[in-house]
CSV table of C-alpha atoms and ligand atoms in Angstrom, one decimal:
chain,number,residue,atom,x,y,z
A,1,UNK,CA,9.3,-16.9,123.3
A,2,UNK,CA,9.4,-15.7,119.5
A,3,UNK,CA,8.4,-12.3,118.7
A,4,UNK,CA,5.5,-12.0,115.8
A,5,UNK,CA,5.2,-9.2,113.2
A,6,UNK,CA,1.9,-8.9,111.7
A,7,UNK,CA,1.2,-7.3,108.1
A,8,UNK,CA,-1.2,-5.4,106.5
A,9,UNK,CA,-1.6,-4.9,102.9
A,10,UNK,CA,-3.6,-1.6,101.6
A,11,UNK,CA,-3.6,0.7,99.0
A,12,UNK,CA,-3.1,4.2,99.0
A,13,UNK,CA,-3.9,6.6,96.6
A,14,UNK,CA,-3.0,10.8,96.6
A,15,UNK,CA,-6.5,11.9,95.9
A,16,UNK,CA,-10.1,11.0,95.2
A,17,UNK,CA,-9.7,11.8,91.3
A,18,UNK,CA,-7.2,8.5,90.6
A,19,UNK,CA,-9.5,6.3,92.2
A,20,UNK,CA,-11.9,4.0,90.2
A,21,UNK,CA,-14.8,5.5,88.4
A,22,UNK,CA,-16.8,3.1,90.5
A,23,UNK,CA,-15.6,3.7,93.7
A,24,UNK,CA,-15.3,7.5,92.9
A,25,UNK,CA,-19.0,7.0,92.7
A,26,UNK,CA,-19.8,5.4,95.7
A,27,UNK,CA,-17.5,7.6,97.8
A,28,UNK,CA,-19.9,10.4,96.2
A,29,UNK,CA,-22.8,9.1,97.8
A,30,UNK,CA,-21.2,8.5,101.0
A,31,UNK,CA,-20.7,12.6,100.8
A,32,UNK,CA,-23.5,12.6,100.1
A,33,UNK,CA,-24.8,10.4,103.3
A,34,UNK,CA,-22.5,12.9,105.2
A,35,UNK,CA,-24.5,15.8,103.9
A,36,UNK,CA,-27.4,14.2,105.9
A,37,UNK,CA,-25.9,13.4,109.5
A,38,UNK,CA,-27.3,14.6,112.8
A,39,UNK,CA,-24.5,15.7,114.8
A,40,UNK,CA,-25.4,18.8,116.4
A,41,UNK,CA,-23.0,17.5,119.6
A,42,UNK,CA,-19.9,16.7,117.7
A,43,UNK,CA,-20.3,18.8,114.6
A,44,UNK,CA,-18.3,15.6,112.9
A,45,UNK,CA,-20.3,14.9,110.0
A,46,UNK,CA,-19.6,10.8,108.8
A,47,UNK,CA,-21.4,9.2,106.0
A,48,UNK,CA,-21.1,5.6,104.6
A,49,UNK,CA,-22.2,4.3,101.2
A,50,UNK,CA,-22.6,0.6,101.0
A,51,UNK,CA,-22.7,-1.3,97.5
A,52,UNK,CA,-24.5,-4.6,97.1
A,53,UNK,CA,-23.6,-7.7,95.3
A,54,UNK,CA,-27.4,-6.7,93.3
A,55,UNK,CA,-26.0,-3.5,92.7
A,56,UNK,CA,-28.2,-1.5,95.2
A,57,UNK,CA,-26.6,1.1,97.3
A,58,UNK,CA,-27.4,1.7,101.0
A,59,UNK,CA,-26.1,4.7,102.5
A,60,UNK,CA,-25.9,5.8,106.2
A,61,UNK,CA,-24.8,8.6,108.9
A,62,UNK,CA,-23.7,9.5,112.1
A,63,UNK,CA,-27.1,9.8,114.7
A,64,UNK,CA,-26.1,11.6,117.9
A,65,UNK,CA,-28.2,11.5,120.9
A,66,UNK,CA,-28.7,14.0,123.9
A,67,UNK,CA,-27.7,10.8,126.1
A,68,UNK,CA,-24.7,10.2,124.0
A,69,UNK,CA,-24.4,7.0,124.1
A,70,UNK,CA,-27.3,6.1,122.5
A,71,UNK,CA,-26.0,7.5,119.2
A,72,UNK,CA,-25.0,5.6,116.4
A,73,UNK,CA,-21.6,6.1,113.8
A,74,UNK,CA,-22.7,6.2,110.5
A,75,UNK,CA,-21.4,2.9,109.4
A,76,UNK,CA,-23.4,0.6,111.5
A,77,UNK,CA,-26.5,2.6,110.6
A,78,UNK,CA,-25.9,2.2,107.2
A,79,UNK,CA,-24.8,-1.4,107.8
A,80,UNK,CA,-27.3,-2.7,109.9
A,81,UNK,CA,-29.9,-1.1,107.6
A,82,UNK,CA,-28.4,-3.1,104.6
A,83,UNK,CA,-28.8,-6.4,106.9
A,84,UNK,CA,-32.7,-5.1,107.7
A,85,UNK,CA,-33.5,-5.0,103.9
A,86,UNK,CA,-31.1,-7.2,102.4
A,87,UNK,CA,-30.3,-9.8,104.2
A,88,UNK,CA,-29.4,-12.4,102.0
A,89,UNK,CA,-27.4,-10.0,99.6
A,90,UNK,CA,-23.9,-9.7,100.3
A,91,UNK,CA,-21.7,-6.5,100.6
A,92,UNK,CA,-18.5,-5.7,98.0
A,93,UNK,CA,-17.6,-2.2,99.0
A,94,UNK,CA,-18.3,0.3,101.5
A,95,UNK,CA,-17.0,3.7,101.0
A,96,UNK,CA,-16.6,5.9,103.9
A,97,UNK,CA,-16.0,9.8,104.6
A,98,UNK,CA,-16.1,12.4,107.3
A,99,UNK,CA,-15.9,16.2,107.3
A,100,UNK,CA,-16.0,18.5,110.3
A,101,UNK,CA,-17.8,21.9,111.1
A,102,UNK,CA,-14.7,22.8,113.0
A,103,UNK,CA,-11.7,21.8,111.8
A,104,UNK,CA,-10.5,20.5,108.1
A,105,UNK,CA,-10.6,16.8,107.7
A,106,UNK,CA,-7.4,16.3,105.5
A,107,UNK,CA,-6.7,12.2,106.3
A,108,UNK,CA,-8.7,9.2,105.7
A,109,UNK,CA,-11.6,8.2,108.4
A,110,UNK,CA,-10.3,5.5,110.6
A,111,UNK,CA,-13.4,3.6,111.8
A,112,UNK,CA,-14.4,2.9,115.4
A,113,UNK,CA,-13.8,-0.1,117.1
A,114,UNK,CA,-17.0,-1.2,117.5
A,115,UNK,CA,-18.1,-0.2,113.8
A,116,UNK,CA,-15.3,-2.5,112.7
A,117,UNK,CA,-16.7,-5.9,114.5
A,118,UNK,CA,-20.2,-4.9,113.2
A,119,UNK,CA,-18.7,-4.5,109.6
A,120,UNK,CA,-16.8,-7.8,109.8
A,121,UNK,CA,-20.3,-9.9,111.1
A,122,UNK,CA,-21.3,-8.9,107.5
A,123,UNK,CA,-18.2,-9.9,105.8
A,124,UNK,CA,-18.0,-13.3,107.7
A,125,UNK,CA,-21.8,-14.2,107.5
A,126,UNK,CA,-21.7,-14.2,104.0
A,127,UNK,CA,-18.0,-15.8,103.3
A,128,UNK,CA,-17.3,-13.2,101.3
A,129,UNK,CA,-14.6,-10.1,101.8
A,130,UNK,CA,-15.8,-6.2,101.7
A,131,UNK,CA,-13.5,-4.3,100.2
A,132,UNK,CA,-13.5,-1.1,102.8
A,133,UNK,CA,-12.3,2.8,100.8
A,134,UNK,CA,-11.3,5.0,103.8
A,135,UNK,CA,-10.8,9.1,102.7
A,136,UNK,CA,-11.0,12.5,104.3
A,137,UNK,CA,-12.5,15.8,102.9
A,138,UNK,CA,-9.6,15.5,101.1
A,139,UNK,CA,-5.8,14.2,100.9
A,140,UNK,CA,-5.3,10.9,100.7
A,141,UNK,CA,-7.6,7.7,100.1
A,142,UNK,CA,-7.2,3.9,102.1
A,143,UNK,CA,-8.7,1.1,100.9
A,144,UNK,CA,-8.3,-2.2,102.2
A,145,UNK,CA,-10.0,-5.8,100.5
A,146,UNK,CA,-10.9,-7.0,103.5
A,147,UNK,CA,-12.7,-5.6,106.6
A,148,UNK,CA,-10.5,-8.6,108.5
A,149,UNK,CA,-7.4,-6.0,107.5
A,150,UNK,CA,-8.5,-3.4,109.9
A,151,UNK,CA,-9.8,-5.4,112.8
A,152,UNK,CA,-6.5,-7.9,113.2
A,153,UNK,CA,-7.3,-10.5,116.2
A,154,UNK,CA,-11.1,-10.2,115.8
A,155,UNK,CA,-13.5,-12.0,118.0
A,156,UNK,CA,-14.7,-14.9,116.0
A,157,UNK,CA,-18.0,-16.9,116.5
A,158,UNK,CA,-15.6,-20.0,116.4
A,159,UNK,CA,-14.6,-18.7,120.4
A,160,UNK,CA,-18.2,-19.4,121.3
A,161,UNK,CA,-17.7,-22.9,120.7
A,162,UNK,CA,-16.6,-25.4,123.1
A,163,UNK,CA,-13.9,-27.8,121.2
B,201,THU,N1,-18.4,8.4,114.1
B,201,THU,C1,-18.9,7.7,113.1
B,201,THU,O1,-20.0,7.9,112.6
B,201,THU,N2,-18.1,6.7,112.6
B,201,THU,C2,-16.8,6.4,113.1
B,201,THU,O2,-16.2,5.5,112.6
B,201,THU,C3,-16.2,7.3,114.1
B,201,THU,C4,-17.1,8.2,114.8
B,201,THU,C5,-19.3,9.5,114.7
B,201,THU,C6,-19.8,9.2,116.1
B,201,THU,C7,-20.1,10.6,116.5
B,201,THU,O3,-21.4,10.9,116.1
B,201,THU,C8,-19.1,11.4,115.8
B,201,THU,O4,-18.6,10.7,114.8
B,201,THU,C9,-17.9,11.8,116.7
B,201,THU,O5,-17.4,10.7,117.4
């Protein structure tokens, strides 16, 4: 028996202003994208700004649903979206953000499960990493090269295949 440590590498930063013009930029529009979400169920308001390797930007938000369920987080409308009109262009960043009507969001988002498989079909069907900025309202900012980082142990299409 040996006992395995994993590691993660990301970078933190204190606040939006000491990020990248760039990504400061792309984290506006995923504010922005927020600004737009239905979520008259959760009052949790999520937005997600993809950037393209051709330099377009595709945003999304959270759309909730009466039957729950068949809502959708932000980041796989925005991402499945980008693979509807792009699908031959990959992704290099995807900023994402949340804020709440109740409380005040002070920490990064931490994406869902299922949001993070969806966002690592992109990264792995185009061989090439997405770098992912997590933030809050406000505090501090995440970001993370790889999609991969977040979802350690992912299903891989490799597992469909019989050796
Ligand atoms: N939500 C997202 O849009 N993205 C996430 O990563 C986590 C959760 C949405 C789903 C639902 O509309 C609301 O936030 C509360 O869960």
């Amino acid at each position: 028996m040996i006992k395995k440590e994993l590691k993660i590498a990301y970078t933190e930063y204190d606040s939006e202003k000491e990020l990248p013009e760039e990504q400061q930029e792309l984290l506006k529009k995923a504010r922005a994208a927020s600004d737009l979400a239905y979520a008259p169920y959760s009052n949790f308001y999520v937005g997600a700004a993809l950037l393209l390797e051709n330099g377009v930007v595709v945003t999304g938000n959270n759309q909730e649903n009466v039957a729950f369920p068949s809502g959708l987080c932000a980041e796989r409308v925005a991402i499945y979206a980008a693979g509807a009109q792009y699908p031959d262009v990959p992704i290099s960043v995807i900023a994402i953000t949340c804020k709440s009507k109740q409380f005040h969001v002070g920490e990064p988002l931490s994406p869902c499960g299922a949001c993070r498989q969806a966002m690592s079909e992109y990264e792995m069907r185009h061989n090439k990493n997405i770098r992912i900025i997590l933030a809050g309202e406000t505090g501090k900012i995440h970001i993370f090269d790889s999609i991969a980082d977040i979802l350690p142990f992912m299903f891989k299409s490799e597992q469909l295949k019989k050796k």
